[in-house]
Coordinates of N, CA and C and ligand atoms in Angstrom, one line a residue:
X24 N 0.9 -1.2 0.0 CA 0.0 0.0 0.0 C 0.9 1.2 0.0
X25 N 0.5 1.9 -0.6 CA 1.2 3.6 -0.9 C 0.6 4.5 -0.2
X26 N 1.0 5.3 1.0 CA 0.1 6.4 1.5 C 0.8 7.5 0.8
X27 N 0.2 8.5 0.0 CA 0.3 9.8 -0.5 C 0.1 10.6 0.1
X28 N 1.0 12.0 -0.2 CA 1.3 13.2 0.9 C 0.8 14.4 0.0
X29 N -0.2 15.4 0.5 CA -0.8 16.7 -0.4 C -0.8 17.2 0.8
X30 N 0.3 18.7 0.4 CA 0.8 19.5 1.3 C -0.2 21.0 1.0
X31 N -0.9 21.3 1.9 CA -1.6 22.5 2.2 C -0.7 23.7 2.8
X32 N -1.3 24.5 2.9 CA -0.9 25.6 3.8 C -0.8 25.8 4.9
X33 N -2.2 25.1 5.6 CA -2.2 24.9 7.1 C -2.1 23.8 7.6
X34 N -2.9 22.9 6.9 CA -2.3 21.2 7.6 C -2.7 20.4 5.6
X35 N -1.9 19.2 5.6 CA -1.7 18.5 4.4 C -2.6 17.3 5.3
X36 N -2.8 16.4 3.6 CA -4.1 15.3 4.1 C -3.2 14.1 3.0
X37 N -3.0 13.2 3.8 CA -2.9 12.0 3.4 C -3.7 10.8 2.8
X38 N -3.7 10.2 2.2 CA -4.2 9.1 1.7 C -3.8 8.2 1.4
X39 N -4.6 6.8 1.5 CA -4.3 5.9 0.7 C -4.7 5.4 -0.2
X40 N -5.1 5.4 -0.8 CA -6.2 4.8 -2.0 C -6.8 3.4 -2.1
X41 N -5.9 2.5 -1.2 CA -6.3 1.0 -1.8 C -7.0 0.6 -0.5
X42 N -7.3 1.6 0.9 CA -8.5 1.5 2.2 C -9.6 1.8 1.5
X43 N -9.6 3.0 0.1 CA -11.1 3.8 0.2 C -12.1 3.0 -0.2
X44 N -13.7 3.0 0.5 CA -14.5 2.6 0.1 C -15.6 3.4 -0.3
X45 N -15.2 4.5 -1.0 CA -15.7 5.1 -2.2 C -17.4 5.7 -1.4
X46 N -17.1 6.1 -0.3 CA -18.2 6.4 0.3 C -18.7 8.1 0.2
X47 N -18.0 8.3 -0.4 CA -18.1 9.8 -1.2 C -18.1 11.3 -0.2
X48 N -18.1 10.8 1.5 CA -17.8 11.2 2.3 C -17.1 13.1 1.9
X49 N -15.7 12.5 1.5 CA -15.1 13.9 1.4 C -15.1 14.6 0.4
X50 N -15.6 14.0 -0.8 CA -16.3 15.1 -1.8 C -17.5 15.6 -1.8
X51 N -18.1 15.1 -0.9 CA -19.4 15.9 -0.6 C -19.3 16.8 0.3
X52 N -17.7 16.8 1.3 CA -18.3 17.6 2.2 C -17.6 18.5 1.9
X53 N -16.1 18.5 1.2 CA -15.5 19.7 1.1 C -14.9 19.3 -0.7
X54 N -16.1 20.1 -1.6 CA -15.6 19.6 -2.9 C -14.7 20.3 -3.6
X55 N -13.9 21.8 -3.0 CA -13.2 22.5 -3.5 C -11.5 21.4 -3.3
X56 N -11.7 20.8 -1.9 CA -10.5 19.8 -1.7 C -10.1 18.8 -2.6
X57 N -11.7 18.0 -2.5 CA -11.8 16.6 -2.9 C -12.4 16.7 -4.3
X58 N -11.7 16.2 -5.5 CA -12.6 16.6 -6.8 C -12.2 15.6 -7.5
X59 N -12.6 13.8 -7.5 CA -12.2 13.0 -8.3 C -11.8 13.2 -10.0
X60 N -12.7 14.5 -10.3 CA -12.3 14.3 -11.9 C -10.8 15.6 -12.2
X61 N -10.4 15.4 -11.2 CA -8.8 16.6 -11.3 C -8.5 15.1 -10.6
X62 N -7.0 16.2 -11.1 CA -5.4 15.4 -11.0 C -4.5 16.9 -10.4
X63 N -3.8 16.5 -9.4 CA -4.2 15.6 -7.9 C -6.0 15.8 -7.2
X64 N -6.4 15.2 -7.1 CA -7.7 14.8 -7.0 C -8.2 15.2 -5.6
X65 N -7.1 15.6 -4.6 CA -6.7 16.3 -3.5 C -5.8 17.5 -3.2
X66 N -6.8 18.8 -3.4 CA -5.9 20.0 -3.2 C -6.3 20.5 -2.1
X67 N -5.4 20.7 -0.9 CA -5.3 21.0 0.6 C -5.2 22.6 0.5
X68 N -4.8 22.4 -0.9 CA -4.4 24.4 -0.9 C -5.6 25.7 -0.7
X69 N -6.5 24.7 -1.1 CA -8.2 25.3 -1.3 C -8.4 25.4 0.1
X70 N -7.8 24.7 1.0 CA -8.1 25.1 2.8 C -7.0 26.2 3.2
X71 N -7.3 27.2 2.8 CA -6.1 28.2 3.3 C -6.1 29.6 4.3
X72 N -7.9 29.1 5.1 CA -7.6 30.3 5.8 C -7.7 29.0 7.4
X73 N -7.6 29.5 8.5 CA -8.1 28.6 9.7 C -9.3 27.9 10.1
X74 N -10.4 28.8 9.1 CA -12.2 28.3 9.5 C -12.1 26.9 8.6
X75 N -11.3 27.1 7.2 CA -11.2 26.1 6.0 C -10.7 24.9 6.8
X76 N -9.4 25.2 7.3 CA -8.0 24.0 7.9 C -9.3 23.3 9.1
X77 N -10.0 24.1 9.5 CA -11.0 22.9 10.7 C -11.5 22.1 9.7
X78 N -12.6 23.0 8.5 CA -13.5 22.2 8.1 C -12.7 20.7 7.4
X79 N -11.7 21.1 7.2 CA -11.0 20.3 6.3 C -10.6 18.9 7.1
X80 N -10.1 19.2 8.2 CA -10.3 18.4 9.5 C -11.1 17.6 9.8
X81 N -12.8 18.4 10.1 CA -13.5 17.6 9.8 C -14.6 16.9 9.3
X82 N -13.7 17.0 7.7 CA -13.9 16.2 6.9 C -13.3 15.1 6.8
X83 N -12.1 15.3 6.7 CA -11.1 13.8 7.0 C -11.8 13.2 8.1
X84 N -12.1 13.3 9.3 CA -12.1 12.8 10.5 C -13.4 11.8 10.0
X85 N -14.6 12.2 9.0 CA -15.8 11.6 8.7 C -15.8 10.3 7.8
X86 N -14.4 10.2 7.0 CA -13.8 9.4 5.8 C -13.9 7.9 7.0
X87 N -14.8 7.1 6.3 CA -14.9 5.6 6.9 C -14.1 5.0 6.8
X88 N -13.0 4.9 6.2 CA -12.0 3.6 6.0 C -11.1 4.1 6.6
X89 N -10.5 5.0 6.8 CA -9.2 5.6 7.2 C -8.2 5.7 6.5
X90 N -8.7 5.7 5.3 CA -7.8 6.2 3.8 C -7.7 7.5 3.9
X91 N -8.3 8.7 4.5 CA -7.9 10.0 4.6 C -7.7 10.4 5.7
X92 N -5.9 10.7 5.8 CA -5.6 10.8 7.4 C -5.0 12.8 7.0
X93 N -5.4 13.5 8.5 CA -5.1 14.6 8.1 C -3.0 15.0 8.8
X94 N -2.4 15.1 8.0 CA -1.2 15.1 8.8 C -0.8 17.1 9.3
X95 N -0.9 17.3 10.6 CA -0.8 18.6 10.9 C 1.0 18.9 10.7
X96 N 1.0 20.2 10.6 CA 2.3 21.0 10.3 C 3.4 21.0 11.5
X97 N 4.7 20.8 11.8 CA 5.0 20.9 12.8 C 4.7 22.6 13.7
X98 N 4.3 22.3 14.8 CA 4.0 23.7 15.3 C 5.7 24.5 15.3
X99 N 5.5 25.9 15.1 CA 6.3 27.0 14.4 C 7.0 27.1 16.3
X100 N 8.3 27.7 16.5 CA 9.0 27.5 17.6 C 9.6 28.8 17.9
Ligands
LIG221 S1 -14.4 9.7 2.6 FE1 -12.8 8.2 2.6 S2 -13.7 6.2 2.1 FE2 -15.1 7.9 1.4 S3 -14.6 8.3 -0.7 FE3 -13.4 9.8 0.5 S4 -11.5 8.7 0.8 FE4 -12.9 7.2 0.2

């Protein structure tokens, strides 16, 4: 299995493709992110202010299989 990495501005969202069970979950909830008929098919960049980076959040969090994991940024020091 291959987990893929789409790097956002505020937090990037991982995937795996071969958990999904196509429950249409994250393109319904945030379709500016999730757009099967584009390539990358996941743009994190569309979540670019803080209210987005939640919703985006939780959207991953709703994804049934656990094919979309959200990976956060390291916090700034
Ligand atoms: S929410 Fe998860 S299981 Fe559903 S289509 Fe999206 S990636 Fe696949």
């Amino acid at each position: 299995m291959t987990r893929k990495h789409y790097r956002g501005p505020l937090v990037d969202v991982t995937d795996e493709r071969a958990l999904c069970i196509h429950s249409t979950e994250c393109v319904r909830g945030m379709p500016a992110v999730f757009d099967t008929g584009r390539r990358p098919w996941i743009d994190p960049t569309a979540a670019d202010t803080p209210d987005l980076a939640e919703q985006l959040r939780e959207v991953v969090a709703r994804c049934p299989s656990g094919a979309l994991q959200i990976s956060e940024h390291p916090a700034d020091h």
